mmCIF file of C-alpha atoms and ligand atoms in Angstrom:
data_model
loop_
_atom_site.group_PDB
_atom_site.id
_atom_site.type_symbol
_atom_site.label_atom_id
_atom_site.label_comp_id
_atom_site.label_asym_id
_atom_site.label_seq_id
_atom_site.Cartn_x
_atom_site.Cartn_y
_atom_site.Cartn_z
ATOM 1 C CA UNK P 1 -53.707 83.029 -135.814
ATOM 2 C CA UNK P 2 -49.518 83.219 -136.192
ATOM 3 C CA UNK P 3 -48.988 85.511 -132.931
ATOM 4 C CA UNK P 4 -45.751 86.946 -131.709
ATOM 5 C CA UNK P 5 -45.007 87.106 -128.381
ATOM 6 C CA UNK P 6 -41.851 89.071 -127.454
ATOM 7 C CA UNK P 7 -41.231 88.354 -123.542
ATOM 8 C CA UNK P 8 -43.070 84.796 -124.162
ATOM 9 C CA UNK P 9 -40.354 83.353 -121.572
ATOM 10 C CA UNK P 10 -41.252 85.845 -118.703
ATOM 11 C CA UNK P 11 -43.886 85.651 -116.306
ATOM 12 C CA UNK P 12 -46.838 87.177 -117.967
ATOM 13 C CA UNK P 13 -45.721 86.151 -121.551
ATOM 14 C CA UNK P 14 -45.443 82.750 -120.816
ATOM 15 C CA UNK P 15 -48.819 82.069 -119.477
ATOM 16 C CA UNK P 16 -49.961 83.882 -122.107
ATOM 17 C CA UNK P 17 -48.067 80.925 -124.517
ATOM 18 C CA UNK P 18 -50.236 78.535 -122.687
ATOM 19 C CA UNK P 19 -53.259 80.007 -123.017
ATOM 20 C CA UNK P 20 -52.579 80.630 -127.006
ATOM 21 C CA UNK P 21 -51.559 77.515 -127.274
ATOM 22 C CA UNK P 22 -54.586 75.875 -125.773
ATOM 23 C CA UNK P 23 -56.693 78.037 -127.741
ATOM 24 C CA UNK P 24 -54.910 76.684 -130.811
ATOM 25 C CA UNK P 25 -52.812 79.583 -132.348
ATOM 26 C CA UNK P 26 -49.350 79.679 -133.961
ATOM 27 C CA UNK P 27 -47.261 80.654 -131.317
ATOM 28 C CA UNK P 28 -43.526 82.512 -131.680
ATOM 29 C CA UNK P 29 -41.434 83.657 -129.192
ATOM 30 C CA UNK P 30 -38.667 86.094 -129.065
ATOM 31 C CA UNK P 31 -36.812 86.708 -125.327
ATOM 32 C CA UNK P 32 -33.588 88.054 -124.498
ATOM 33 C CA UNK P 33 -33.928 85.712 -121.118
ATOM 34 C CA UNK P 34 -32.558 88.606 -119.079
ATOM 35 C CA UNK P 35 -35.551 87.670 -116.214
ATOM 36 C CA UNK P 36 -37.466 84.718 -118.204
ATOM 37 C CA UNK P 37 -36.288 81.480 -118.608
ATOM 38 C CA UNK P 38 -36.247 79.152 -121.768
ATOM 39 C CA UNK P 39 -37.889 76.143 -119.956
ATOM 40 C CA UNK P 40 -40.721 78.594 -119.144
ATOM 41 C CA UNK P 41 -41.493 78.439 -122.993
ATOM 42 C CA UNK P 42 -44.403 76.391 -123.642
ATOM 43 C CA UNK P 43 -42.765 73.300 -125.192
ATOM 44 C CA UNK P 44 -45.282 73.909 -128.798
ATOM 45 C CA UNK P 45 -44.147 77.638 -129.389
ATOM 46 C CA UNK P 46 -41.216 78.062 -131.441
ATOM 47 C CA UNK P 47 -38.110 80.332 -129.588
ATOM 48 C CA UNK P 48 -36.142 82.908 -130.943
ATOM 49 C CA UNK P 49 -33.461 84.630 -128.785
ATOM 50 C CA UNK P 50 -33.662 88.272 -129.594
ATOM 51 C CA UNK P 51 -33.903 91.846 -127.886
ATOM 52 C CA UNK P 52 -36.487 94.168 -128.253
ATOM 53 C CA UNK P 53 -33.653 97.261 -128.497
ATOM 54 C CA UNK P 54 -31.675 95.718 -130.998
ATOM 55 C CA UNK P 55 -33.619 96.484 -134.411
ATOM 56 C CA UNK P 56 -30.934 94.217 -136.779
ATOM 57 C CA UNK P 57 -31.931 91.425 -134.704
ATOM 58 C CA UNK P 58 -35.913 91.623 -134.436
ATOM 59 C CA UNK P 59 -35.973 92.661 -138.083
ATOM 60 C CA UNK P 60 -33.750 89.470 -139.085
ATOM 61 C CA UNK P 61 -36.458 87.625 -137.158
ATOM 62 C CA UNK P 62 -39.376 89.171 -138.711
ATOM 63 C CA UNK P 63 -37.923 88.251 -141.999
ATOM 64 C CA UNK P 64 -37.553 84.941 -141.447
ATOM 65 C CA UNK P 65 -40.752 84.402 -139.623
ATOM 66 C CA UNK P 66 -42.922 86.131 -142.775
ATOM 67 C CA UNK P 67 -41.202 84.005 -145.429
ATOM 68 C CA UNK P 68 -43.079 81.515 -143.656
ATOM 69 C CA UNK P 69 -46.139 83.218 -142.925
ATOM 70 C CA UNK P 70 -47.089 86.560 -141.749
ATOM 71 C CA UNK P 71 -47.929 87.158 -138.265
ATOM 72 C CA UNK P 72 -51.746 87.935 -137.551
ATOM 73 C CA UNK P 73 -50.272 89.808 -134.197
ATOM 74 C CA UNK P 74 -47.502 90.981 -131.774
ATOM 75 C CA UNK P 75 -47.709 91.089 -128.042
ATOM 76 C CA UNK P 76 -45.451 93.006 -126.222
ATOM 77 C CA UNK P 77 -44.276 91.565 -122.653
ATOM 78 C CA UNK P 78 -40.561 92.501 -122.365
ATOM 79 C CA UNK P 79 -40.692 95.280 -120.296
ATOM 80 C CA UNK P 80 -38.712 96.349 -116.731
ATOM 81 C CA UNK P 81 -41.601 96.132 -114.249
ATOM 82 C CA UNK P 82 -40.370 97.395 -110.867
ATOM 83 C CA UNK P 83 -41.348 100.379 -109.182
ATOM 84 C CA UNK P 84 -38.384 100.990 -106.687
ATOM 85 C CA UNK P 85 -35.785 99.997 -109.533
ATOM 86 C CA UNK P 86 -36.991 102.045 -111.813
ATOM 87 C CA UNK P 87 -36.794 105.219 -109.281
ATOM 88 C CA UNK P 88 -33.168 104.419 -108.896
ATOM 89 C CA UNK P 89 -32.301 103.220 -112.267
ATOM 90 C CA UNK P 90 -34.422 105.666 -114.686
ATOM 91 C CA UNK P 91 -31.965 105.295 -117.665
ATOM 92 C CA UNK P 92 -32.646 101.594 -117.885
ATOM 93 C CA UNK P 93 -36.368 101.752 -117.953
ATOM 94 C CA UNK P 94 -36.743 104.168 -120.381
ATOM 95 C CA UNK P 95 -34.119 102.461 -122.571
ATOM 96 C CA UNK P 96 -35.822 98.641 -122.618
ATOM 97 C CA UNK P 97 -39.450 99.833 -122.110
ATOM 98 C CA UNK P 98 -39.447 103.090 -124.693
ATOM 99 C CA UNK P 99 -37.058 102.379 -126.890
ATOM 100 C CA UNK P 100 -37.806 98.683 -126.623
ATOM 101 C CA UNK P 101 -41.328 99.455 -127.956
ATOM 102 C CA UNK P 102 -39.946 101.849 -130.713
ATOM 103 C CA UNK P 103 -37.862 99.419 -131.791
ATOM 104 C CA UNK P 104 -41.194 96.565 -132.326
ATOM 105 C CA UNK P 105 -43.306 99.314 -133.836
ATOM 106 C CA UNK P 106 -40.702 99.916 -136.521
ATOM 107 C CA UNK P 107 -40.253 96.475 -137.471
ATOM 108 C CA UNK P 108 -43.765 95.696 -137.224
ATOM 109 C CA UNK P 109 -44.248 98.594 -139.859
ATOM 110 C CA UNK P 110 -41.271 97.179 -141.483
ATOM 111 C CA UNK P 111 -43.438 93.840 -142.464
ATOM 112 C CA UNK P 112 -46.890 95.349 -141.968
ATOM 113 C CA UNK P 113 -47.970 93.395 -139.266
ATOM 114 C CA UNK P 114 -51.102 95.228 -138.208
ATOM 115 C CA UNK P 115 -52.286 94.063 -134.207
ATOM 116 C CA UNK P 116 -50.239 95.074 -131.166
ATOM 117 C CA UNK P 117 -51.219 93.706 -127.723
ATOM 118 C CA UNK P 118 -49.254 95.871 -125.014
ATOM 119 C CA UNK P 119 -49.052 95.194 -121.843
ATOM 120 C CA UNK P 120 -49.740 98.430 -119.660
ATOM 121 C CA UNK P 121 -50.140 99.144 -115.664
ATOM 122 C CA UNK P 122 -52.257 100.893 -113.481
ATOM 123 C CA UNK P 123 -49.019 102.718 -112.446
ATOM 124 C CA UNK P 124 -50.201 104.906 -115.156
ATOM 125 C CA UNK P 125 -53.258 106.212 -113.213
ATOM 126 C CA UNK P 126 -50.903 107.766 -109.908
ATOM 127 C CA UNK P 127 -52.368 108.513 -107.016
ATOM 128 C CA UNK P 128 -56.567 108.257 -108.333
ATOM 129 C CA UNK P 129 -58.206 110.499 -105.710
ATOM 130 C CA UNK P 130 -60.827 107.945 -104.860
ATOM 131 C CA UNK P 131 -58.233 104.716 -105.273
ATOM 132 C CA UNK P 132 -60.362 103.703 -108.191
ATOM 133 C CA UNK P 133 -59.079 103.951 -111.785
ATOM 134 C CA UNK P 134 -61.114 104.242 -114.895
ATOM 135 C CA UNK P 135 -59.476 104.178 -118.485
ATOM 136 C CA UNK P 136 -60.356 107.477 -119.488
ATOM 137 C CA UNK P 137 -59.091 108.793 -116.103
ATOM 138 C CA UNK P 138 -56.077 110.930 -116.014
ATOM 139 C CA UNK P 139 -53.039 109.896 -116.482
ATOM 140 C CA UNK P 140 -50.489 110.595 -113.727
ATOM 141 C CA UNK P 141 -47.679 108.865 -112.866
ATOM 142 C CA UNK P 142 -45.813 108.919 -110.382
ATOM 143 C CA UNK P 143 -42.797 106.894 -110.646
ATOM 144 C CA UNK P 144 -40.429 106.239 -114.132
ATOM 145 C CA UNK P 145 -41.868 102.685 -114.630
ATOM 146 C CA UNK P 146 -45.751 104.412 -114.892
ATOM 147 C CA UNK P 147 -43.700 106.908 -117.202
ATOM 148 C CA UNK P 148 -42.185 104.706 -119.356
ATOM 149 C CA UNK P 149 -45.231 102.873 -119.846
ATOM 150 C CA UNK P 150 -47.495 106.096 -120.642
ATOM 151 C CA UNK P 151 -45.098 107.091 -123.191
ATOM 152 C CA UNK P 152 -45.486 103.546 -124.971
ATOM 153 C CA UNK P 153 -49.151 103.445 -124.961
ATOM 154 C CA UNK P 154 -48.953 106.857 -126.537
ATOM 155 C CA UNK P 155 -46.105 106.140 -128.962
ATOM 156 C CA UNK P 156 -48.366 102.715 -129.600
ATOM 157 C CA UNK P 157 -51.325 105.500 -130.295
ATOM 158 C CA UNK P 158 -49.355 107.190 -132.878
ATOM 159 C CA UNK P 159 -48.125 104.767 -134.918
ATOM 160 C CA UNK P 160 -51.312 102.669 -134.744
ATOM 161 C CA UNK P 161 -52.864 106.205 -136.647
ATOM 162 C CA UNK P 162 -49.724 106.828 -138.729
ATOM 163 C CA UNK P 163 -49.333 103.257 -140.041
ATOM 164 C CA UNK P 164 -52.897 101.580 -139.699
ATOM 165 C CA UNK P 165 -52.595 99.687 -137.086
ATOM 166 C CA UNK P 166 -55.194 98.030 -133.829
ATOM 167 C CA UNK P 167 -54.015 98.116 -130.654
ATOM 168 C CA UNK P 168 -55.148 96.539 -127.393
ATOM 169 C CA UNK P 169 -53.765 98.071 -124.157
ATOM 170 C CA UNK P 170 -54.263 96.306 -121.284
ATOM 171 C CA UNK P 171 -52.981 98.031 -118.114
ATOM 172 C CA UNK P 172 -52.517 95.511 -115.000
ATOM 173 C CA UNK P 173 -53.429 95.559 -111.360
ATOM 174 C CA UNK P 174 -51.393 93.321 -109.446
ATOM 175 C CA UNK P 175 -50.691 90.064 -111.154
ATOM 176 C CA UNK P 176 -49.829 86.916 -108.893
ATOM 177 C CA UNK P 177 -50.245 83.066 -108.984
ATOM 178 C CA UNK P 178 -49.281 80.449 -111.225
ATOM 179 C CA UNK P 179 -50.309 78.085 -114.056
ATOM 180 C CA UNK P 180 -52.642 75.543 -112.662
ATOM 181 C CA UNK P 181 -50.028 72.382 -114.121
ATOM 182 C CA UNK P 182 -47.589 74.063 -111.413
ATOM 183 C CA UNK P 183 -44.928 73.920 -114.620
ATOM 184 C CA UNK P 184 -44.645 77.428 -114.691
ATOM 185 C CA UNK P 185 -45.225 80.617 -112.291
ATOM 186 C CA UNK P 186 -43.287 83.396 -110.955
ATOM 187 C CA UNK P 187 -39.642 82.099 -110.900
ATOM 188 C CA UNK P 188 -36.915 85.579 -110.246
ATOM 189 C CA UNK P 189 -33.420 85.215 -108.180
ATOM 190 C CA UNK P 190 -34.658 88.286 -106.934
ATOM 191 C CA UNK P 191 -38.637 88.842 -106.174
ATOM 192 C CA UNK P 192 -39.788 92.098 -104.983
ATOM 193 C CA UNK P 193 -43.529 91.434 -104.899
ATOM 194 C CA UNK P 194 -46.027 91.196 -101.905
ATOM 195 C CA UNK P 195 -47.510 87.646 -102.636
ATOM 196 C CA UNK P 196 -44.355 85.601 -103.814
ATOM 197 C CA UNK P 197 -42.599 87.195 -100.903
ATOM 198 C CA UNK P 198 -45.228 86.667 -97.968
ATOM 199 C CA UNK P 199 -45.729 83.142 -99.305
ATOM 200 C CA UNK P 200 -42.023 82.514 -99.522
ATOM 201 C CA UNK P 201 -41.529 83.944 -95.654
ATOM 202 C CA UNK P 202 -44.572 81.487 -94.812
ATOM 203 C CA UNK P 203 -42.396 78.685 -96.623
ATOM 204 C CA UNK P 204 -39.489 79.626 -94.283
ATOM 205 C CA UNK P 205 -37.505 80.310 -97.621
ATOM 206 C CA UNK P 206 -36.891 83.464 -95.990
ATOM 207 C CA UNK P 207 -36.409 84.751 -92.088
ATOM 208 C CA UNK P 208 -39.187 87.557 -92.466
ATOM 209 C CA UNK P 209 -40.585 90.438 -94.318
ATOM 210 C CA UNK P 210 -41.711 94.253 -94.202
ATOM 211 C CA UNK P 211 -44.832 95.611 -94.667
ATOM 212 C CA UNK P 212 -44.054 99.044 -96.367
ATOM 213 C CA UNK P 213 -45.899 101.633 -93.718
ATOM 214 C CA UNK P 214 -48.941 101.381 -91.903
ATOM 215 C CA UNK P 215 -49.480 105.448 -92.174
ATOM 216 C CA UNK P 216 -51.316 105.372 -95.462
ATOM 217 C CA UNK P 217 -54.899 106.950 -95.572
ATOM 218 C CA UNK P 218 -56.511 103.333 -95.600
ATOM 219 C CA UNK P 219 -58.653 101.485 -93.879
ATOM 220 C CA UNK P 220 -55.357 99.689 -91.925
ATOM 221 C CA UNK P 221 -53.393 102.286 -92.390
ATOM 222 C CA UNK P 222 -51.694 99.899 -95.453
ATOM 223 C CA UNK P 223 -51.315 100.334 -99.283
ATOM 224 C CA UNK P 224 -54.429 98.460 -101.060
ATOM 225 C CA UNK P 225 -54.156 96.659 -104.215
ATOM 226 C CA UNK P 226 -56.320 94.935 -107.065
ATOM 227 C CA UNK P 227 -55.019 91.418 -107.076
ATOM 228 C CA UNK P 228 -55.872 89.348 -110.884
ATOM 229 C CA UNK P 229 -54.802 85.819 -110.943
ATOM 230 C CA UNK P 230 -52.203 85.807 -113.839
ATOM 231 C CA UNK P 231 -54.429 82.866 -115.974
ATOM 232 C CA UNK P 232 -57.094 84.925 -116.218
ATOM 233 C CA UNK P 233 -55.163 87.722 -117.050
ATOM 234 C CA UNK P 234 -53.662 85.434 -119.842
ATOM 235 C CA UNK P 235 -56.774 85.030 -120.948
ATOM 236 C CA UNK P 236 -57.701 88.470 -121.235
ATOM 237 C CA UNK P 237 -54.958 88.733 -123.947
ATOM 238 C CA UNK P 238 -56.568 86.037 -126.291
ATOM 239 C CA UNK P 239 -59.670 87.496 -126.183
ATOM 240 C CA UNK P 240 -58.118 91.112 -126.692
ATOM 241 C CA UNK P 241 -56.356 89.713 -129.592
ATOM 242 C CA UNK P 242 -59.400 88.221 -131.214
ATOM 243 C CA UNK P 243 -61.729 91.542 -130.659
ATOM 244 C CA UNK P 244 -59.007 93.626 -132.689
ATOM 245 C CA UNK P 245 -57.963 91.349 -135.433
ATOM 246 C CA UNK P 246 -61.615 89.893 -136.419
ATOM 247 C CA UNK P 247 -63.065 93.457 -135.353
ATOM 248 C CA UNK P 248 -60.577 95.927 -136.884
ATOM 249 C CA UNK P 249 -60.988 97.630 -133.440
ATOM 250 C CA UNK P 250 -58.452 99.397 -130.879
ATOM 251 C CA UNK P 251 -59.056 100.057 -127.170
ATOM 252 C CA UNK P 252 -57.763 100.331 -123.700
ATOM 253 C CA UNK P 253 -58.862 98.277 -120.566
ATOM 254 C CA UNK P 254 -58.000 97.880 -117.247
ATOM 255 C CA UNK P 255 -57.717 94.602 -116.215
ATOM 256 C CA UNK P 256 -57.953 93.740 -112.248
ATOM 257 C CA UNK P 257 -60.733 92.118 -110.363
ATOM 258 C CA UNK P 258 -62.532 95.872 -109.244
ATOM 259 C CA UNK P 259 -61.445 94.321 -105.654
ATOM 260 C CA UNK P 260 -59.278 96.141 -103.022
ATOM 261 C CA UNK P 261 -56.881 94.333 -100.264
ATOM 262 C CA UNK P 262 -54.551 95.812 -97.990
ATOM 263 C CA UNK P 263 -51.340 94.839 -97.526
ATOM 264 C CA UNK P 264 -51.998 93.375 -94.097
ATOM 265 C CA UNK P 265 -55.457 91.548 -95.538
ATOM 266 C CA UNK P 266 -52.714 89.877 -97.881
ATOM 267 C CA UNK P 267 -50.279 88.852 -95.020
ATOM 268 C CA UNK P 268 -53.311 87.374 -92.973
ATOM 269 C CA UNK P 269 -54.552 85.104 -95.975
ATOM 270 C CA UNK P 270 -51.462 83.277 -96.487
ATOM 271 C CA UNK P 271 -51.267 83.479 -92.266
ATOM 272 C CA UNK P 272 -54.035 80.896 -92.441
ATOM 273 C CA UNK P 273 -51.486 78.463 -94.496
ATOM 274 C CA UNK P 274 -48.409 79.247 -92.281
ATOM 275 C CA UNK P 275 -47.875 81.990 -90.019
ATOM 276 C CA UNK P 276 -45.903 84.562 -91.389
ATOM 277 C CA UNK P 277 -43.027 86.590 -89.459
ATOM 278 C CA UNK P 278 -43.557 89.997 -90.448
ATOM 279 C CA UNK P 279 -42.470 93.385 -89.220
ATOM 280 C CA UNK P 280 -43.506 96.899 -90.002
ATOM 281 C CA UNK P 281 -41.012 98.732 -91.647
ATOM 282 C CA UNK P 282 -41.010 102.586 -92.876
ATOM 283 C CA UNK P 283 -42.919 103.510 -96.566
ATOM 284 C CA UNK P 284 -41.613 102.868 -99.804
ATOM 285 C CA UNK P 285 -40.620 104.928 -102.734
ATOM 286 C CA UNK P 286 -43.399 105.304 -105.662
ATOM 287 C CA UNK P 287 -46.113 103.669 -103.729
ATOM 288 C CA UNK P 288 -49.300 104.696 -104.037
ATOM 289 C CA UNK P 289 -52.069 104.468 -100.893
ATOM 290 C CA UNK P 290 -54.965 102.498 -103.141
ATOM 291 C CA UNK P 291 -55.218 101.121 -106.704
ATOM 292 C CA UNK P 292 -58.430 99.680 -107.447
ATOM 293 C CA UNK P 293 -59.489 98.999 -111.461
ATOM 294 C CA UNK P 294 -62.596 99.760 -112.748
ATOM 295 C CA UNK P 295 -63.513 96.407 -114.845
ATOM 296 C CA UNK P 296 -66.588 97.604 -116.704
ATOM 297 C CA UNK P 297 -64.973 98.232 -119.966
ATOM 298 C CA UNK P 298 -62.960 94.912 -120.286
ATOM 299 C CA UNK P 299 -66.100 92.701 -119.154
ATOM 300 C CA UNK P 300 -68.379 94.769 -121.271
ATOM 301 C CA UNK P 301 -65.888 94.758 -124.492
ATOM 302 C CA UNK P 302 -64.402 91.904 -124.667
ATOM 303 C CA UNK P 303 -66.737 89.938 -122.615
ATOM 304 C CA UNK P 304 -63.722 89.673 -119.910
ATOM 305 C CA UNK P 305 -64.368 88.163 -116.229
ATOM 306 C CA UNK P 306 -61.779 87.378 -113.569
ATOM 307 C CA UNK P 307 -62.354 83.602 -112.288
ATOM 308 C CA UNK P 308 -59.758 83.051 -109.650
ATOM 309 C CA UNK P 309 -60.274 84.915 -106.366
ATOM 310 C CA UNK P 310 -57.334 86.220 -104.002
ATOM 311 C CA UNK P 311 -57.223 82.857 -101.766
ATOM 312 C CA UNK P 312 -57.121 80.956 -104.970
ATOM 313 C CA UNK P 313 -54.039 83.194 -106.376
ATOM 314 C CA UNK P 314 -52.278 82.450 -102.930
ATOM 315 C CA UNK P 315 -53.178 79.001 -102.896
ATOM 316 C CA UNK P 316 -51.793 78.422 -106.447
ATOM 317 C CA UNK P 317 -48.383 80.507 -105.405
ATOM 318 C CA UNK P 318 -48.112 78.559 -102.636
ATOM 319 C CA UNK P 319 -48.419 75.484 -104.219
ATOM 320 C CA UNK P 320 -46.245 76.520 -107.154
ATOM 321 C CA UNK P 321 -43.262 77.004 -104.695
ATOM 322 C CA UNK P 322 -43.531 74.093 -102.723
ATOM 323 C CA UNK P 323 -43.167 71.958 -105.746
HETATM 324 N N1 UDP O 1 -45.065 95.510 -100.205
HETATM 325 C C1 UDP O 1 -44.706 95.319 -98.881
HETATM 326 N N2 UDP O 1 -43.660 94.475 -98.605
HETATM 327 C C2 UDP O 1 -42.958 93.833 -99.590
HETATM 328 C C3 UDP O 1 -43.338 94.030 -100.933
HETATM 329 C C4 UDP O 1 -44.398 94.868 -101.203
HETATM 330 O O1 UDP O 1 -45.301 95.873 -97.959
HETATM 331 O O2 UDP O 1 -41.996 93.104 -99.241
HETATM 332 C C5 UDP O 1 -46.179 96.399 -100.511
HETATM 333 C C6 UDP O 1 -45.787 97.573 -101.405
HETATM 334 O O3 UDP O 1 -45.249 98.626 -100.635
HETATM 335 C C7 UDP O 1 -47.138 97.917 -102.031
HETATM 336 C C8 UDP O 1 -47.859 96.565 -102.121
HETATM 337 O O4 UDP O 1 -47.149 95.689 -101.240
HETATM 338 O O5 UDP O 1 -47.860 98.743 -101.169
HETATM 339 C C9 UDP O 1 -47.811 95.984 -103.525
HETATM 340 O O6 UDP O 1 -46.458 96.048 -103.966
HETATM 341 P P1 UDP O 1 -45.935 95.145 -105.141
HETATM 342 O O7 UDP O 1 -44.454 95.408 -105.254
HETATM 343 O O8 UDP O 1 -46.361 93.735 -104.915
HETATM 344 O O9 UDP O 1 -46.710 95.679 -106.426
HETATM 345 P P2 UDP O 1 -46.900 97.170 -107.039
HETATM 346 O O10 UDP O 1 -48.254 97.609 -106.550
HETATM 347 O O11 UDP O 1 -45.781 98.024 -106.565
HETATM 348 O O12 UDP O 1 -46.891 96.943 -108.504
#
């Protein structure tokens, strides 16, 4: 299949690339590199610069790209993905992540491409009374990135009806790790997420960390997570793109590894690397006590199953920033 994969040079997108790739499809990427990098760009896929706000631009690109040949799909990576920015900066997630999406869905219905692959998050879900979400769960979020990423998957809802269109949601747990070749993995000036930054305190690349409050109602008293290697979540994608293009179909799925581990469980893995110089530091904003997916739907559907456990995600970000 010709796919398009806008936010191919970020973290996410660009393991997707490889996993396309391997899997033999036609691969284009459009990036504004604001947080991905070009050499990130799997060296077979063909690289637009573009930005998913600017219409003129995408729809220049579309043009050119379907005098060739039509795409088959679209997945949809480029999106603002931090909680705590996204509390303080609400303006700028809504603009890239809302309009952003807007902006694809028109063009797509411009040149009536037909399959959208969106990249979700189990922000959407809140607080879950229980910890453990469900897709058909309510919908509660409770910080502007969860917001801005409900509206799309309901925007991506509408259309899909309006204009005859499949879509596959996928909404993440917490991605980590890194291609298995080491060439790419998560690569940010500034990293804000518990398993790059515990492994980079281990790695002495920093003096120490925080763990965010130890007064949640868990087990440890610390904020529990569903941790999904990013390969397999890569893989997820190819397989959701297959099921709605050859099957016509649309759905949502959670993809995580139906696991929980606290914050502290986290810090003690990668402990048993390096030790790790940590302190306990007050709660922070938008954090909920325990998100846990329910992975019935996606292994059921789409025939989806995490391979990579939590010390192998560590492992590989640990050996992905040594190198
Ligand atoms: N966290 C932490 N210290 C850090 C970074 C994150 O204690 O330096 C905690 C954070 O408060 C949350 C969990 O780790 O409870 C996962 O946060 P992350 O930012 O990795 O992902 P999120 O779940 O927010 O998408």
């Amino acid at each position: 299949m010709k796919v398009c994969v806008i936010g191919g040079a970020g973290y996410i997108g660009s393991h997707t690339v490889y996993e396309l790739i391997d899997d033999h499809h036609e691969v284009v990427v459009i990036d504004n590199l604001s947080t991905g990098q070009r050499d990130a760009v799997h060296p077979k896929a063909k690289f637009h610069f573009g930005d998913i706000t600017n219409f003129e631009q995408l729809d220049e690109i579309f043009k050119e790209e379907t005098a060739l040949k039509p795409f088959d799909a679209v997945m949809h990576f480029a999106a603002k993905i931090v909680v705590p920015e996204s509390v303080e900066k609400p303006l700028d997630y809504y603009h890239n992540n809302v309009e952003g999406v807007r902006v694809m869905l028109a063009v797509m219905a411009n040149h009536g491409v037909k399959n959208i692959i969106f990249s979700s998050t189990a922000a959407v879900y809140g607080q879950p009374e229980n910890g453990v979400c469900k897709e058909d769960d309510e919908t509660k979020p409770i910080n502007p990135y969860g917001e801005t990423k409900l509206a799309s998957e309901k925007m991506i809802q509408w259309v899909s009806d309006a204009y005859d269109m499949n879509y596959c949601i996928f909404r993440y747990f917490n991605v980590a790790g890194a291609h298995e070749s080491l060439e790419i993995g998560l690569n940010r000036d500034v990293l804000t997420h518990i398993i790059p930054i515990t492994v980079q305190t281990a790695l002495k690349i920093r003096d120490e960390m925080s763990i965010f409050g130890n007064d949640y109602d868990t087990a440890d008293g610390t904020c529990v997570r569903d941790y999904i290697h990013v390969s397999d979540l890569a893989q997820a994608h190819v397989l959701g793109m297959k099921y709605i293009v050859n099957e016509n179909k649309s759905g949502i799925f959670n993809l995580g590894s139906s696991k929980g581990f606290s914050v502290l469980e986290v810090v003690n893995e990668v402990s048993k690397y390096k030790p790790v110089n940590y302190k306990v530091g007050p709660r922070r904003a938008g954090d909920p006590a325990m998100l846990i997916a329910s992975s019935n739907k996606a292994k059921e559907v789409l025939g989806f199953e995490t391979e990579r456990s939590l010390e192998k995600i560590i492992e590989s970000d640990i050996k992905y920033r040594e190198k």
